[in-house]
Amino acid sequence: MRLLFTTVALASVAAISACAPTSSPSAKPLASQADARTCFRTMNVRNFSADDDQILYVRTAANEVIQVNTFGGCRGLDTAIAIDLRPQDGFQRLCTGDFSTLRVLQPSGATCRVQVINQLSDAEIAALPSRVRP
């Protein structure tokens, strides 16, 4: 009787452990996933540049270059003299994946919806054409 009980208990444990989530070797722990998300304060944007009306590069006070993409283009972005990034939550901080409103202050006055894509590495910044590098 005791052997039967032990066998049933071990079988139950094996069945339950088979349902437990497993992580692959390439899966990142939650802490490192949070660290991978790049954030910057909009008041720390020091320079910007755009090659066309769909991709904006901003340089922050920490000398980071962040890529921001528009949805469907933003009229006048490639010739903009001044821009204003407004996070949707009302705060002054934007992170990778966040959506924001971009106002092209001069010359077109367009307002566009944008998304923060990623922080560029030094190699990616160097690969940008000089006219696009902020």
mmCIF file of C-alpha atoms in Angstrom:
data_model
loop_
_atom_site.group_PDB
_atom_site.id
_atom_site.type_symbol
_atom_site.label_atom_id
_atom_site.label_comp_id
_atom_site.label_asym_id
_atom_site.label_seq_id
_atom_site.Cartn_x
_atom_site.Cartn_y
_atom_site.Cartn_z
ATOM 1 C CA MET A 1 0.000 0.000 0.000
ATOM 2 C CA ARG A 2 2.818 2.354 0.873
ATOM 3 C CA LEU A 3 4.568 1.596 -2.462
ATOM 4 C CA LEU A 4 1.382 2.390 -4.369
ATOM 5 C CA PHE A 5 1.002 5.735 -2.551
ATOM 6 C CA THR A 6 4.651 6.669 -3.243
ATOM 7 C CA THR A 7 4.305 5.775 -6.928
ATOM 8 C CA VAL A 8 1.132 7.874 -7.296
ATOM 9 C CA ALA A 9 2.768 10.813 -5.475
ATOM 10 C CA LEU A 10 5.865 10.697 -7.707
ATOM 11 C CA ALA A 11 3.732 10.465 -10.840
ATOM 12 C CA SER A 12 1.746 13.516 -9.700
ATOM 13 C CA VAL A 13 4.915 15.512 -9.064
ATOM 14 C CA ALA A 14 6.282 14.554 -12.494
ATOM 15 C CA ALA A 15 3.034 15.579 -14.200
ATOM 16 C CA ILE A 16 2.945 18.932 -12.405
ATOM 17 C CA SER A 17 6.606 19.694 -13.113
ATOM 18 C CA ALA A 18 6.066 18.942 -16.808
ATOM 19 C CA CYS A 19 3.622 21.858 -16.897
ATOM 20 C CA ALA A 20 6.049 24.279 -15.254
ATOM 21 C CA PRO A 21 7.364 27.048 -17.519
ATOM 22 C CA THR A 22 10.909 26.677 -18.731
ATOM 23 C CA SER A 23 13.178 29.315 -20.145
ATOM 24 C CA SER A 24 15.484 28.907 -23.053
ATOM 25 C CA PRO A 25 19.174 29.760 -22.623
ATOM 26 C CA SER A 26 18.651 32.886 -24.755
ATOM 27 C CA ALA A 27 15.768 34.192 -22.615
ATOM 28 C CA LYS A 28 16.704 37.255 -20.576
ATOM 29 C CA PRO A 29 15.720 37.657 -16.937
ATOM 30 C CA LEU A 30 13.075 40.319 -16.259
ATOM 31 C CA ALA A 31 15.617 42.693 -14.722
ATOM 32 C CA SER A 32 17.791 42.699 -17.840
ATOM 33 C CA GLN A 33 14.734 43.166 -20.088
ATOM 34 C CA ALA A 34 13.870 46.299 -18.125
ATOM 35 C CA ASP A 35 17.476 47.509 -18.432
ATOM 36 C CA ALA A 36 17.335 47.051 -22.222
ATOM 37 C CA ARG A 37 14.610 49.698 -22.454
ATOM 38 C CA THR A 38 16.270 53.036 -23.186
ATOM 39 C CA CYS A 39 14.675 56.173 -21.752
ATOM 40 C CA PHE A 40 15.417 59.881 -22.100
ATOM 41 C CA ARG A 41 13.880 63.118 -20.941
ATOM 42 C CA THR A 42 12.548 65.287 -23.761
ATOM 43 C CA MET A 43 14.018 68.387 -22.128
ATOM 44 C CA ASN A 44 17.473 66.783 -22.643
ATOM 45 C CA VAL A 45 17.205 66.655 -26.444
ATOM 46 C CA ARG A 46 20.144 68.718 -27.704
ATOM 47 C CA ASN A 47 19.979 68.174 -31.455
ATOM 48 C CA PHE A 48 17.928 66.366 -34.077
ATOM 49 C CA SER A 49 18.131 65.395 -37.713
ATOM 50 C CA ALA A 50 15.910 63.713 -40.303
ATOM 51 C CA ASP A 51 16.718 62.335 -43.734
ATOM 52 C CA ASP A 52 13.079 62.222 -44.817
ATOM 53 C CA ASP A 53 9.650 62.662 -43.270
ATOM 54 C CA GLN A 54 9.583 59.227 -41.599
ATOM 55 C CA ILE A 55 12.728 58.808 -39.466
ATOM 56 C CA LEU A 56 13.966 61.275 -36.863
ATOM 57 C CA TYR A 57 17.238 60.986 -34.940
ATOM 58 C CA VAL A 58 17.578 62.911 -31.675
ATOM 59 C CA ARG A 59 20.770 63.433 -29.665
ATOM 60 C CA THR A 60 20.390 63.745 -25.913
ATOM 61 C CA ALA A 61 22.487 65.544 -23.323
ATOM 62 C CA ALA A 62 24.025 62.144 -22.475
ATOM 63 C CA ASN A 63 25.307 62.010 -26.095
ATOM 64 C CA GLU A 64 22.920 59.171 -26.971
ATOM 65 C CA VAL A 65 21.290 59.051 -30.399
ATOM 66 C CA ILE A 66 17.710 57.776 -30.385
ATOM 67 C CA GLN A 67 15.736 56.760 -33.478
ATOM 68 C CA VAL A 68 12.114 57.917 -33.599
ATOM 69 C CA ASN A 69 9.792 56.802 -36.419
ATOM 70 C CA THR A 70 6.668 58.579 -37.636
ATOM 71 C CA PHE A 71 3.444 56.895 -38.679
ATOM 72 C CA GLY A 72 2.863 57.674 -42.340
ATOM 73 C CA GLY A 73 5.356 60.521 -42.508
ATOM 74 C CA CYS A 74 5.450 63.982 -41.039
ATOM 75 C CA ARG A 75 5.312 66.928 -43.424
ATOM 76 C CA GLY A 76 8.336 69.215 -43.172
ATOM 77 C CA LEU A 77 10.342 67.000 -40.820
ATOM 78 C CA ASP A 78 13.370 66.860 -43.127
ATOM 79 C CA THR A 79 13.554 70.684 -43.229
ATOM 80 C CA ALA A 80 12.489 71.358 -39.620
ATOM 81 C CA ILE A 81 14.262 74.071 -37.677
ATOM 82 C CA ALA A 82 12.608 73.224 -34.355
ATOM 83 C CA ILE A 83 10.614 70.286 -32.983
ATOM 84 C CA ASP A 84 8.649 69.513 -29.843
ATOM 85 C CA LEU A 85 8.253 65.928 -28.548
ATOM 86 C CA ARG A 86 5.271 65.492 -26.222
ATOM 87 C CA PRO A 87 4.895 62.138 -24.422
ATOM 88 C CA GLN A 88 1.294 60.920 -24.334
ATOM 89 C CA ASP A 89 1.310 60.458 -20.565
ATOM 90 C CA GLY A 90 2.080 64.138 -19.982
ATOM 91 C CA PHE A 91 5.475 63.516 -18.397
ATOM 92 C CA GLN A 92 8.800 64.531 -19.932
ATOM 93 C CA ARG A 93 10.225 61.012 -20.260
ATOM 94 C CA LEU A 94 10.142 58.761 -23.329
ATOM 95 C CA CYS A 95 11.318 55.155 -23.482
ATOM 96 C CA THR A 96 11.826 52.611 -26.253
ATOM 97 C CA GLY A 97 8.416 51.560 -27.547
ATOM 98 C CA ASP A 98 6.605 54.659 -26.246
ATOM 99 C CA PHE A 99 4.312 56.701 -28.467
ATOM 100 C CA SER A 100 4.482 60.467 -28.559
ATOM 101 C CA THR A 101 3.244 63.508 -30.402
ATOM 102 C CA LEU A 102 5.797 65.377 -32.502
ATOM 103 C CA ARG A 103 5.202 68.962 -33.506
ATOM 104 C CA VAL A 104 7.326 70.398 -36.278
ATOM 105 C CA LEU A 105 7.449 73.978 -35.069
ATOM 106 C CA GLN A 106 9.053 75.504 -38.159
ATOM 107 C CA PRO A 107 8.489 75.693 -41.089
ATOM 108 C CA SER A 108 5.463 73.417 -41.596
ATOM 109 C CA GLY A 109 3.748 73.431 -38.194
ATOM 110 C CA ALA A 110 2.728 69.765 -38.690
ATOM 111 C CA THR A 111 1.712 67.536 -35.787
ATOM 112 C CA CYS A 112 2.493 63.833 -36.105
ATOM 113 C CA ARG A 113 2.329 60.648 -34.097
ATOM 114 C CA VAL A 114 5.687 58.960 -33.496
ATOM 115 C CA GLN A 115 7.196 55.980 -31.696
ATOM 116 C CA VAL A 116 10.597 55.725 -29.999
ATOM 117 C CA ILE A 117 12.378 52.821 -31.707
ATOM 118 C CA ASN A 118 15.827 52.352 -30.163
ATOM 119 C CA GLN A 119 19.122 53.843 -29.082
ATOM 120 C CA LEU A 120 21.762 53.610 -31.790
ATOM 121 C CA SER A 121 25.135 52.048 -31.074
ATOM 122 C CA ASP A 122 28.357 53.907 -31.895
ATOM 123 C CA ALA A 123 28.734 51.783 -35.044
ATOM 124 C CA GLU A 124 25.179 52.598 -36.174
ATOM 125 C CA ILE A 125 25.765 56.313 -35.589
ATOM 126 C CA ALA A 126 29.009 56.184 -37.590
ATOM 127 C CA ALA A 127 27.155 54.395 -40.430
ATOM 128 C CA LEU A 128 24.630 57.230 -40.765
ATOM 129 C CA PRO A 129 25.288 59.695 -43.588
ATOM 130 C CA SER A 130 26.888 62.858 -42.170
ATOM 131 C CA ARG A 131 23.903 65.000 -43.215
ATOM 132 C CA VAL A 132 21.617 62.816 -41.046
ATOM 133 C CA ARG A 133 23.862 62.484 -37.982
ATOM 134 C CA PRO A 134 22.540 64.751 -35.209
#
